[in-house]
XYZ file of C-alpha atoms in Angstrom:
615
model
C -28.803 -51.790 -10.250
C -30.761 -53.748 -7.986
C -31.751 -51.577 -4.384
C -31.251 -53.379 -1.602
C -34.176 -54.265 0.955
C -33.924 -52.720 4.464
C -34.305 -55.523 7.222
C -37.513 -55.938 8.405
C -38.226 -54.046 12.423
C -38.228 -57.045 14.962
C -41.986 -57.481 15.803
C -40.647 -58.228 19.717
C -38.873 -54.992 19.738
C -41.009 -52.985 22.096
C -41.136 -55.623 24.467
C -37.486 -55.857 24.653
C -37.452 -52.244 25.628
C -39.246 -53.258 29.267
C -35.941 -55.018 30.232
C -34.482 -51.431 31.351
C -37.290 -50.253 33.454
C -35.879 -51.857 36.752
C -32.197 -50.862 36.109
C -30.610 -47.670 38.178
C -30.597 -44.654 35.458
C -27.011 -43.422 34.878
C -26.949 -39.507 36.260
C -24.797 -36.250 36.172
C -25.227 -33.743 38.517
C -24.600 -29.968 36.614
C -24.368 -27.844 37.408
C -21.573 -26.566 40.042
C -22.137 -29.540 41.820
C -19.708 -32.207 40.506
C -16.869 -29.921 38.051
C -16.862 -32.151 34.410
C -13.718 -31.173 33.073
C -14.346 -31.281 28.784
C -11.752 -33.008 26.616
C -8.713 -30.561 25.869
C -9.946 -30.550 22.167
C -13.403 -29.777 22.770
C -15.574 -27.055 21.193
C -17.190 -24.874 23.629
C -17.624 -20.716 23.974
C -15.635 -18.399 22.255
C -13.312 -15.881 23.802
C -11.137 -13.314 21.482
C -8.247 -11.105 22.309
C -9.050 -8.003 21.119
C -5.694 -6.961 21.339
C -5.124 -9.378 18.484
C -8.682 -9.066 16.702
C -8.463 -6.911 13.673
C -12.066 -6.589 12.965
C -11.439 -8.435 9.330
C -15.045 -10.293 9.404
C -13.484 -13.239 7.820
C -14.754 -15.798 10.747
C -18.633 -13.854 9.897
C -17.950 -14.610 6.187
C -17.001 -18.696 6.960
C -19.850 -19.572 9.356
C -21.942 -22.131 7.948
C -25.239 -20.703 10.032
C -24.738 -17.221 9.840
C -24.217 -17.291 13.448
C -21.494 -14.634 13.838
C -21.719 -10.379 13.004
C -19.705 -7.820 12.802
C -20.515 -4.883 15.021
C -18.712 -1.549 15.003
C -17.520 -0.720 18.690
C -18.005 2.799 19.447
C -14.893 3.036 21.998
C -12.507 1.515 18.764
C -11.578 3.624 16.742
C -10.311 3.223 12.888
C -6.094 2.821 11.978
C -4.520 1.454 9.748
C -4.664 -2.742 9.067
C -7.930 -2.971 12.007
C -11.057 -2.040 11.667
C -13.141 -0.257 14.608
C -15.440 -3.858 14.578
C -16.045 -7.419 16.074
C -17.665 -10.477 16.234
C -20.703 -11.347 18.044
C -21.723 -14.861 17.945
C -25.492 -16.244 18.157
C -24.957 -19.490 20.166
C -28.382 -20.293 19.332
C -27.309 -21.022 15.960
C -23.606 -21.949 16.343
C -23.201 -24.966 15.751
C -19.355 -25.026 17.558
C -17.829 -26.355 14.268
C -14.653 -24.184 14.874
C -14.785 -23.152 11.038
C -14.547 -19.315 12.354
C -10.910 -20.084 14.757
C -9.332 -21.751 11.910
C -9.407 -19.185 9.294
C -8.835 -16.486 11.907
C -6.397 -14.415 10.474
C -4.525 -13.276 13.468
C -5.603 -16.086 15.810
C -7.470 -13.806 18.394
C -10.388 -16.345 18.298
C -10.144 -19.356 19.965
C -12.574 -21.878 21.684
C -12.760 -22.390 25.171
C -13.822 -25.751 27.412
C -16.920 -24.408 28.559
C -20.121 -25.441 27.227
C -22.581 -24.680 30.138
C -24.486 -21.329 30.032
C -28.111 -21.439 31.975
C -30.118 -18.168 31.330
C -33.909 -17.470 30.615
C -33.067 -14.610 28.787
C -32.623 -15.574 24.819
C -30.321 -12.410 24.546
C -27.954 -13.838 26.876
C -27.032 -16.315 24.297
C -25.934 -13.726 21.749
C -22.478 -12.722 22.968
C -19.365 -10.496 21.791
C -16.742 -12.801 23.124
C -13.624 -10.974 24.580
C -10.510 -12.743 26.467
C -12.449 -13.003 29.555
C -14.584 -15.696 28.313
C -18.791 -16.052 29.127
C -18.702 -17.940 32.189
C -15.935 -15.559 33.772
C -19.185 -13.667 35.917
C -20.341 -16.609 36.873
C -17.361 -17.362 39.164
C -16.414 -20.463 37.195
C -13.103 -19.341 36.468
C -11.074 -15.997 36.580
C -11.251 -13.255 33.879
C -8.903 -14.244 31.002
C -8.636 -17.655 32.310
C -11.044 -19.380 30.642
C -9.705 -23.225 29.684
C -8.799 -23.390 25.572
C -10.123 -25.963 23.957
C -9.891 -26.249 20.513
C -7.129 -24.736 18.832
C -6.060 -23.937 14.870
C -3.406 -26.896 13.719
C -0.865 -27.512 10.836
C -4.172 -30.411 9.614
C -7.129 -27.657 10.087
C -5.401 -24.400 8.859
C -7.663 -22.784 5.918
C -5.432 -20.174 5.072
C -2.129 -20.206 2.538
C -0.042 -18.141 4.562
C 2.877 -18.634 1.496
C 2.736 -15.764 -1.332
C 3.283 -16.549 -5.039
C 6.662 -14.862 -6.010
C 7.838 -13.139 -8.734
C 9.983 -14.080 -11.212
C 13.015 -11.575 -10.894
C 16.140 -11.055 -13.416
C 19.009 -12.418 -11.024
C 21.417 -10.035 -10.294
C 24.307 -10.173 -11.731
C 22.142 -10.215 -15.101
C 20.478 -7.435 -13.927
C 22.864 -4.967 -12.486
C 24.805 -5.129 -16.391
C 21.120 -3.303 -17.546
C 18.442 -1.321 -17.251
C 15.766 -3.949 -17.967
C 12.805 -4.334 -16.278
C 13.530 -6.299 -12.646
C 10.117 -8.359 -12.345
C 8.649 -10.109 -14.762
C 5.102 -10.434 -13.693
C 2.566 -13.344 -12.920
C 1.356 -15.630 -15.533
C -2.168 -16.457 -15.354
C -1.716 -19.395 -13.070
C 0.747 -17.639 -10.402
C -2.319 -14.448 -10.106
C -4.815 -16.854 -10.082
C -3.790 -19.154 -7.184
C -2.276 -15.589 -5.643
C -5.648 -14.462 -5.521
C -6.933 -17.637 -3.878
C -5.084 -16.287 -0.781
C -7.560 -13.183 -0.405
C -9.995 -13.256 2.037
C -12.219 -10.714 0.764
C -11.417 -8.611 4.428
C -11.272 -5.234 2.780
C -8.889 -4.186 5.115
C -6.387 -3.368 2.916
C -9.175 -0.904 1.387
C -9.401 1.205 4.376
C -5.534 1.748 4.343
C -5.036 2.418 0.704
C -5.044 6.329 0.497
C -7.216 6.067 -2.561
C -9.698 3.373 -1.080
C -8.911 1.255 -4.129
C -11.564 -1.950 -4.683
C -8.715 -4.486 -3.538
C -10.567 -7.683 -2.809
C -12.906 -6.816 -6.022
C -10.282 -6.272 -8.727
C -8.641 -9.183 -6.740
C -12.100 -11.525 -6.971
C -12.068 -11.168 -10.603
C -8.508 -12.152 -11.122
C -9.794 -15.340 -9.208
C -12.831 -15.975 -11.944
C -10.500 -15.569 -14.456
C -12.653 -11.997 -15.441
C -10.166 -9.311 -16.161
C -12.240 -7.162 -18.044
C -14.018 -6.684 -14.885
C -10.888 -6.292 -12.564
C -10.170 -3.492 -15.182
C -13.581 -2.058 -14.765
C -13.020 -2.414 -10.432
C -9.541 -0.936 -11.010
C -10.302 2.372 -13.155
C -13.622 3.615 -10.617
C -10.338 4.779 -8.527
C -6.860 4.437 -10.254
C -5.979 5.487 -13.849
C -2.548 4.567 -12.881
C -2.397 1.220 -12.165
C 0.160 0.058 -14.885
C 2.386 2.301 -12.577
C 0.984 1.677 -9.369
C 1.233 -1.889 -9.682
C 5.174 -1.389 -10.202
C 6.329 1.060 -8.291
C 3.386 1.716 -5.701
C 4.494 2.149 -1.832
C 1.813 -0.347 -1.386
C 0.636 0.457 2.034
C -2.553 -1.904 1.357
C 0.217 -5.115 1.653
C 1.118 -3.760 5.491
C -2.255 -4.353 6.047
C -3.105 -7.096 4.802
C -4.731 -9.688 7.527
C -3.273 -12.599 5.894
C 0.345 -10.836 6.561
C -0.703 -10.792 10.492
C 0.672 -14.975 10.777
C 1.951 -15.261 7.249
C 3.121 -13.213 3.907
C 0.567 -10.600 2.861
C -1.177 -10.837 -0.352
C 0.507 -9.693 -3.386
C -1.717 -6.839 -4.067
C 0.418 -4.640 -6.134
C 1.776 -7.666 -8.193
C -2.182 -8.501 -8.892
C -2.948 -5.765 -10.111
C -0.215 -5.256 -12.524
C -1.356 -8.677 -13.785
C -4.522 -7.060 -14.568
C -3.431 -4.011 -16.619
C -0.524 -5.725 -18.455
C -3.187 -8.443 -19.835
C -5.137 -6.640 -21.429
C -4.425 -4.334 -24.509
C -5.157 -0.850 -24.548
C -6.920 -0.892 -27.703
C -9.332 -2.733 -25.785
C -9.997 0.100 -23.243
C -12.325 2.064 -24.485
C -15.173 -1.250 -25.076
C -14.408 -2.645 -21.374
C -14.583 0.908 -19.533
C -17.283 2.451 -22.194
C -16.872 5.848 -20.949
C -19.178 8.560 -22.445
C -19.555 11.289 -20.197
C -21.727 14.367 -20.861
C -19.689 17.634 -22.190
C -20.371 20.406 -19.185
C -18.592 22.920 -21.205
C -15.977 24.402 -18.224
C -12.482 24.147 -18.389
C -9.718 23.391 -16.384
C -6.218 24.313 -16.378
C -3.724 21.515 -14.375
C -0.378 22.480 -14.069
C 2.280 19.404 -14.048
C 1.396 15.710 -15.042
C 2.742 14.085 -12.040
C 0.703 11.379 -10.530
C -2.130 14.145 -8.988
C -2.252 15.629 -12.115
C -2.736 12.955 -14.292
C -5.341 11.531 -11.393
C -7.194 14.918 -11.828
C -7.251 15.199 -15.533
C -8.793 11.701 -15.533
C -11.711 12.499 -12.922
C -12.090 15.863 -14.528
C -12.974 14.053 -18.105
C -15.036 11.682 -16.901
C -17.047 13.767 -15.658
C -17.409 15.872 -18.769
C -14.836 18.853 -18.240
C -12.245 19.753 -20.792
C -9.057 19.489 -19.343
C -5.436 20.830 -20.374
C -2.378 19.815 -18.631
C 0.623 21.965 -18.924
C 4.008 20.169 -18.592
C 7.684 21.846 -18.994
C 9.215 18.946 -19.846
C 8.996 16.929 -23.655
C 6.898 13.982 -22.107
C 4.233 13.789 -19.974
C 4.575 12.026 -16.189
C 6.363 13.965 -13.823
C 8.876 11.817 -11.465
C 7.316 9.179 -12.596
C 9.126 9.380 -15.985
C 12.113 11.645 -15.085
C 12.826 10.633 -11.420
C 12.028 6.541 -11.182
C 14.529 4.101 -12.601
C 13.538 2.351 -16.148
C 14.167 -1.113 -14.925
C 11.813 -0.258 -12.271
C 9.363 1.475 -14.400
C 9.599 1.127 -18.356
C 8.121 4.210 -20.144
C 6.285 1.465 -21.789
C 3.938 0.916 -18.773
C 3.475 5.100 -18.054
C 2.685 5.146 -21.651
C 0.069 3.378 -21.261
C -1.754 4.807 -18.481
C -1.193 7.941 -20.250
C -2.537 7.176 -23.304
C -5.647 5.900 -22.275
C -6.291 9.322 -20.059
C -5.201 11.375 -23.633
C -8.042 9.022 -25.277
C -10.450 10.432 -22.519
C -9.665 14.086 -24.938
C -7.242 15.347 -22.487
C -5.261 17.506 -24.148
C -1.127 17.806 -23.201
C 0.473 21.303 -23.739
C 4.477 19.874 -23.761
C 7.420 21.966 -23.086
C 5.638 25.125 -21.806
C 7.166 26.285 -18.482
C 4.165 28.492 -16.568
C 5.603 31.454 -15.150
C 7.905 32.036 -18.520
C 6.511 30.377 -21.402
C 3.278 31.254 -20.592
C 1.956 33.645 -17.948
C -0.210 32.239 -15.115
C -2.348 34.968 -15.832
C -3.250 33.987 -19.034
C -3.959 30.203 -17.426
C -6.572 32.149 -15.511
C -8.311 33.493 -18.375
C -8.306 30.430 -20.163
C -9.969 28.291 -17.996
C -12.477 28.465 -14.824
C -10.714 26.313 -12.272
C -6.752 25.161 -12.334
C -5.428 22.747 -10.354
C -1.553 22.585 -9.213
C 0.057 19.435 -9.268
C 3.587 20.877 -9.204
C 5.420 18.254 -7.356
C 8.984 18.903 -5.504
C 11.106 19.471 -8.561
C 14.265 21.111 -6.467
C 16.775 18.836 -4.630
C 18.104 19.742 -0.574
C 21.710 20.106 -0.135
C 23.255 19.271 3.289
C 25.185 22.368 2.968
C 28.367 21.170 4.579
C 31.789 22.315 2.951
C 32.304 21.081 -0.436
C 28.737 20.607 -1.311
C 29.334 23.744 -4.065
C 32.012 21.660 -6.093
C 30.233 20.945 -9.943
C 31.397 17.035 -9.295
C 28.806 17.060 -6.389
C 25.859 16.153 -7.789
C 21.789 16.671 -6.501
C 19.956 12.995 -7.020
C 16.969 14.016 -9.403
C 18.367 15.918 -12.138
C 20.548 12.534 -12.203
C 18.122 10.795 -12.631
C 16.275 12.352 -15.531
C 19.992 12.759 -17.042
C 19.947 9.018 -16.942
C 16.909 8.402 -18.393
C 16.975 11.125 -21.045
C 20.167 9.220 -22.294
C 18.983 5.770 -21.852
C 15.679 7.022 -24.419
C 18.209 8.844 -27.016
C 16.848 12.268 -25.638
C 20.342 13.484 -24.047
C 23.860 13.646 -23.306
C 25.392 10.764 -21.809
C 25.900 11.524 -18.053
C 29.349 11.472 -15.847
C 30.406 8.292 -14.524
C 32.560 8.387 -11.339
C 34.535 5.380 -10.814
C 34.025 5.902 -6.752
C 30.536 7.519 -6.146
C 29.401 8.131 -2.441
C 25.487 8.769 -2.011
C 24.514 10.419 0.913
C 20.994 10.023 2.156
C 19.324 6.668 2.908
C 15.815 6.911 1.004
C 14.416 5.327 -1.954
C 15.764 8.497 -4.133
C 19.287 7.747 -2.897
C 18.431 3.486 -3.461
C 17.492 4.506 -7.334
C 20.452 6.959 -7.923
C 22.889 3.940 -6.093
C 21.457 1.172 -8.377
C 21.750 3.075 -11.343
C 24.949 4.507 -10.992
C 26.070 0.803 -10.423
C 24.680 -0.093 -13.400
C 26.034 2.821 -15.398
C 29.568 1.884 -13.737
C 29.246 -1.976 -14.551
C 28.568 -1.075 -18.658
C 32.028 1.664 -18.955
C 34.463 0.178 -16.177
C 33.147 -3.462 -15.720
C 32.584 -3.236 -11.356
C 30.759 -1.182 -8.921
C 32.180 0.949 -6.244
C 29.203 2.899 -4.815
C 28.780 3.515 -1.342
C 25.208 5.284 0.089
C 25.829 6.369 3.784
C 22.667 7.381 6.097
C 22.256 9.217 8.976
C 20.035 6.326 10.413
C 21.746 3.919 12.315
C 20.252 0.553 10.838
C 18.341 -0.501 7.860
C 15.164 -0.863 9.055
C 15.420 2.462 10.354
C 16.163 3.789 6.879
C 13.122 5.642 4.811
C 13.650 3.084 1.702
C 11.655 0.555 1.139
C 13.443 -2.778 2.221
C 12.868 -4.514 -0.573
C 14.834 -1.395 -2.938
C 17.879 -1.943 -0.038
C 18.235 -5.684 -0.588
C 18.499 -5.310 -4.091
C 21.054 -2.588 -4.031
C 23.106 -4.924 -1.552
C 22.468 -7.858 -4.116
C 23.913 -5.748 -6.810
C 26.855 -4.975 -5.204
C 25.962 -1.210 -3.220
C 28.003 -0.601 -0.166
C 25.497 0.670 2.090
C 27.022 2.526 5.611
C 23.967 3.270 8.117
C 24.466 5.322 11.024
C 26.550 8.520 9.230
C 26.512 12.153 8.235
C 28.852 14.196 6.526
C 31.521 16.519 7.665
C 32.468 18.056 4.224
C 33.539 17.028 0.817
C 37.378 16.824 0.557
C 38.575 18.902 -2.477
C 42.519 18.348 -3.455
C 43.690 19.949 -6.735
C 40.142 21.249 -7.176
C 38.451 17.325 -7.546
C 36.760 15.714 -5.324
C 38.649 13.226 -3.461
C 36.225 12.193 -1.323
C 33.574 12.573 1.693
C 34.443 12.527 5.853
C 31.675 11.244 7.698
C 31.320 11.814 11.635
C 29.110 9.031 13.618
C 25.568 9.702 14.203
C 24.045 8.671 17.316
C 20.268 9.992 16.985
C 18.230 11.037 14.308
C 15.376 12.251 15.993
C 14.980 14.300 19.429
C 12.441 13.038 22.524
C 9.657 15.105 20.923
C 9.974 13.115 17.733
C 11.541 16.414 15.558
C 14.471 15.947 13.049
C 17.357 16.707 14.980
C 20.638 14.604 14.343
C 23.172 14.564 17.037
C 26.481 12.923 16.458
C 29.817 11.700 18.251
C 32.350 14.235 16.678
C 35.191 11.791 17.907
C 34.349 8.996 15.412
C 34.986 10.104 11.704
C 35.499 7.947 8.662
C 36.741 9.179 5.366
C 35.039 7.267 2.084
C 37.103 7.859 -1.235
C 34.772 9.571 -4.302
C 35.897 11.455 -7.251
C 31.590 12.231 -7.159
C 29.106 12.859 -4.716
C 24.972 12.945 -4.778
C 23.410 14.197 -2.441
C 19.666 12.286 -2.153
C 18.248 13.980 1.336
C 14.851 15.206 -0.085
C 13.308 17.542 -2.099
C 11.965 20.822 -2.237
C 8.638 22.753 -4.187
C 9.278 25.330 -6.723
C 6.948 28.027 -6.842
C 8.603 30.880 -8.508
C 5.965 30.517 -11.703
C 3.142 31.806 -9.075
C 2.423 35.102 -9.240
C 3.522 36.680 -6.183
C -0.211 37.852 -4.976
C -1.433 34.803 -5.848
C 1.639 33.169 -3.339
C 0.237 35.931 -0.668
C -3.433 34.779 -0.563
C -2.374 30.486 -0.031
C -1.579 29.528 3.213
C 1.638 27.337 3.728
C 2.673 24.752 6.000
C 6.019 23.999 6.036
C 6.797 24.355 2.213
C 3.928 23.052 1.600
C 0.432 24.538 0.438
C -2.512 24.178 2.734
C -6.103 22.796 1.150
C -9.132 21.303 2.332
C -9.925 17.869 1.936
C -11.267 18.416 -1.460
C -7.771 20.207 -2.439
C -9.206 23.582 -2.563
C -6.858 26.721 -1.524
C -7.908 29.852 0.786
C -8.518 30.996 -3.588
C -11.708 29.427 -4.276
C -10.631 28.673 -8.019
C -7.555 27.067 -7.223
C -6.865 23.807 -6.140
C -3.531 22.038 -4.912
C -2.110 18.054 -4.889
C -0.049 15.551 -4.557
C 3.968 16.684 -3.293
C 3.393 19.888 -3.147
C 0.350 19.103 -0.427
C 0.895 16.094 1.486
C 4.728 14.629 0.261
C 5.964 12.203 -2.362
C 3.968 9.470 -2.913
C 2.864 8.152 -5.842
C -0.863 6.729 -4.572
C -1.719 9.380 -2.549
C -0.887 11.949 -5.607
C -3.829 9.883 -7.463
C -6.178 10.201 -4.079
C -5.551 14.146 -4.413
C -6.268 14.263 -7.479
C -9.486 12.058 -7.132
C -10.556 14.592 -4.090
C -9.305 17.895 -6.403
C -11.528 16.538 -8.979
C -14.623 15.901 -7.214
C -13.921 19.450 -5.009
C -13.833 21.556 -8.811
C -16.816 19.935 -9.900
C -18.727 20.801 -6.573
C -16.974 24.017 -6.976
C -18.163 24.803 -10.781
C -21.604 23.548 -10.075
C -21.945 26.054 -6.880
C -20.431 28.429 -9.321
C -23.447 27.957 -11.547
């Protein structure tokens, strides 16, 4: 390729320069003499509404110079989906591309008109912009009035605000079976999901088990899910459960949710566990911890259990786990719906943890089949991880007929016949549910289910004492499908009694609640007595909560704990007022299924600081 010749400089061309020596030089007095107004697009000093500003970092991460930190306020304080931090911005290196207002994820950064800042003082020129805007002491303009300039546009927008959906069984295939509801993401749906993440790590701070979200997430990205598993089991040995039926508190605060629809964190990492085999496992995790030679006993193998026994053998203990029931899992396998959890997944995440040399002691009922005395003896610490096994009755008139029915031993009736392990369970034609959580959702679609396969249609109605259904404890996503699949859902109701004619039930009056809770924020219904309903049933569940069962504690063991409410009181490494013993998941802080693996993560790390003061 031949290069091409630059022209040769004009020999004259100095000389031509003297022709502008006489002429008037073009001036601009600045500054505060003559006002220069800047275009309405132009890039000057930042201001950000910290009302807005969740501290995410992601305009620090997308400067080009490094102009802009994060710095933790002190006066800010930590909550859920914002961070106690933000921005300060070096305008000695900023080079005002507006990179850092278009990827703001809430929009609290923005770019003002002003571009004129005189100071001898290099500090002055490293600012923490706020809504007031720089020049606002300078009398140039009033706080918070500072003129925008360049603003985030449909042509400069960096982030996908749009989330990659899962495939779901419709529903009127769905509601004729119990399969699985979501199918998953193939690898090109996770990987262009986890394009969206913005590496915040708010959602981190949230998560009750400070899972590695944006690195499990990262990996999924670089198409490296041996190392997402790797990310995913330093805090979570139930992630093939977790990323199905998690509460996924992590997705509320999500920064990309703020202006769009959050990430799909849970969905990711489901991805993760379901692509690669367990037989793989062992290789990608290589864990070979060091025997310590002290035991532990863990009573139940709900989700804190199962969390502890994990911990516990990676860190060298041998652990037993001592379950009533014939299968290991707690609610999770007895108490959550098999198309919304297959025993397929929990099988998995169990297995793995058995690998670990966990050893399962099935169908042994402390208290009767063995003594907890003898639990004692065996081993040097035990941890409880009981969960709330007994179901609340609203008590009204009625409630004591055999027809009405408590939600969780439905459940695991349901499930035990669905597996071959038991009798097949009643099937109203009319069933009423009363309560409005994601218990009463699960025994609803279910039932519906059950009632599609023997009669063909559903007739269940679920009434609530809340009056709407975003006022409702279930998750709105678990509502819309139940409406999908043909649930009658009544907000806004409580029940009078159960109507018994001929000794059946015929059905369930309802009188019109008006408030759920009081001024002081304490459950307290109140109701209009003078607006009652009447809902036909020939069954009734009752799905208001659930309650711990402690009869298999000794009862001056049950003197020395301290309770709160039902509920036993630890520290925040689960350890009782009984040095030795050590207390999760339900039974401490309430059902949920994340923050029973972050108590059993804590109980763990509290017995082995425990064992090792011991020594």
């Amino acid at each position: 390729m031949a290069i091409q010749e630059l022209p040769k400089k004009d020999f004259f061309a100095p000389l031509k320069a003297w022709k502008f020596l006489a002429r008037k030089p073009v001036t601009i007095e600045v500054p505060n003499k003559t006002k220069r107004e800047a275009s309405e697009r132009y890039r000057g000093f930042h201001v950000n509404d910290w009302g807005k500003c969740i501290g995410c970092g992601t305009c620090s991460k997308i400067c080009p110079t490094d102009a802009i930190t994060m710095v933790e306020v002190p006066d800010l304080t930590q909550e859920d989906g914002k961070l106690p931090q933000r921005p300060v911005i070096d305008y000695g290196r900023c080079s005002f591309c507006a990179l850092c207002v278009d990827i703001c994820t809430t929009g609290s950064l923005q770019m003002t008109r002003e571009y004129i800042h005189i100071s001898e003082d290099p500090e002055d020129f490293v600012f923490m912009p706020t809504d007031k805007g720089l020049n606002a002491k300078r009398g140039l303009y009033e706080p918070g009035k500072a003129p925008l300039g360049w603003t985030r546009d449909k042509d400069s927008e960096l982030l996908d605000l749009e989330r990659v959906e899962m495939t779901k069984e419709p529903p009127e295939t769905r509601v004729r079976s119990f399969i699985e509801i979501v199918k998953g993401y193939s690898r090109k749906q996770a990987m262009q999901e986890a394009a969206r993440c913005v590496e915040c790590g708010v959602c981190t701070y949230t998560c009750p088990e400070h899972m590695d979200i944006p690195q499990y997430i990262k990996s999924i990205y670089e198409g490296d899910l041996e190392e997402g598993l790797r990310w995913l089991y330093r805090t979570n040995p139930l992630s093939m459960v977790c990323g199905r039926v998690c509460t996924h508190r992590c997705e509320t605060a999500c920064s990309i949710g703020v202006r769009g629809e959050p990430v799909a964190i849970q969905w990711l990492k489901r991805y993760i566990v379901d692509s690669v085999p367990l037989e793989e496992y062992s290789r990608i995790l290589d864990m070979k911890p060091e025997k310590k030679g002290k035991s532990i006993g863990i009573i139940g193998s709900g989700p804190a259990g199962l969390s502890a026994a994990y911990f516990l053998a990676t860190m060298g203990y041998d652990v037993t786990v001592y379950e009533a029931e014939s299968r290991p899992g707690g609610v999770m396998r007895y108490g959550i719906p098999k198309y919304r959890l297959p025993d397929e997944a929990l099988d998995k995440d169990i297995a793995f943890i058995e690998a670990l040399g966990v050893k399962f002691v099935l169908n042994t009922r402390v208290g009767q089949d063995i003594p907890f005395e003898e639990l004692r003896k065996k081993h040097d610490a035990i941890f409880l991880a009981t969960g709330f096994g007994l179901g609340r009755s609203t008590g009204v008139p009625g409630t004591d007929h055999p027809d009405v029915k408590q939600a969780l031993p439905m459940l695991k009736m349901i499930r035990n016949y669905l597996r071959g392990d038991g009798p097949k369970p009643p099937i109203p034609e009319k069933l009423v549910v009363i309560g409005g959580g994601n218990v009463a959702m699960d025994i609803s679609r279910s039932m519906a289910r059950l009632q599609v396969m023997e009669y063909g249609t559903v007739n269940v109605q679920v009434l609530s004492l809340e009056g709407c259904f975003e006022d409702m404890p279930a998750d709105m996503e678990e509502i819309d499908e139940a409406l999908e699949e043909g649930v009658v859902i009544k907000p806004g109701w409580g029940p009078v009694e159960v109507v018994i004619e001929n000794d059946r039930v015929k059905g369930v009056r309802f009188k019109k609640c008006v408030k759920v809770f009081d001024d002081e924020g304490r459950f307290n219904p109140q109701f209009d007595e003078s607006i009652q309903i009447f809902v036909e049933a020939d069954m009734v569940v009752e799905a208001i909560g659930q309650a711990p069962d402690y009869s298999y504690l000794p009862q001056e063991i049950k003197e020395k704990l301290e309770f709160v409410r039902g509920r036993i009181r630890t520290n925040e490494y689960g350890q009782t007022s009984i040095e030795w013993l050590f207390a999760g998941g339900d039974i401490v802080h309430g059902p949920d299924i994340i923050h029973g693996v972050a108590d059993g993560y804590a109980a763990a790390r509290g017995i082995d600081m425990y064992l090792r003061k011991a020594e």
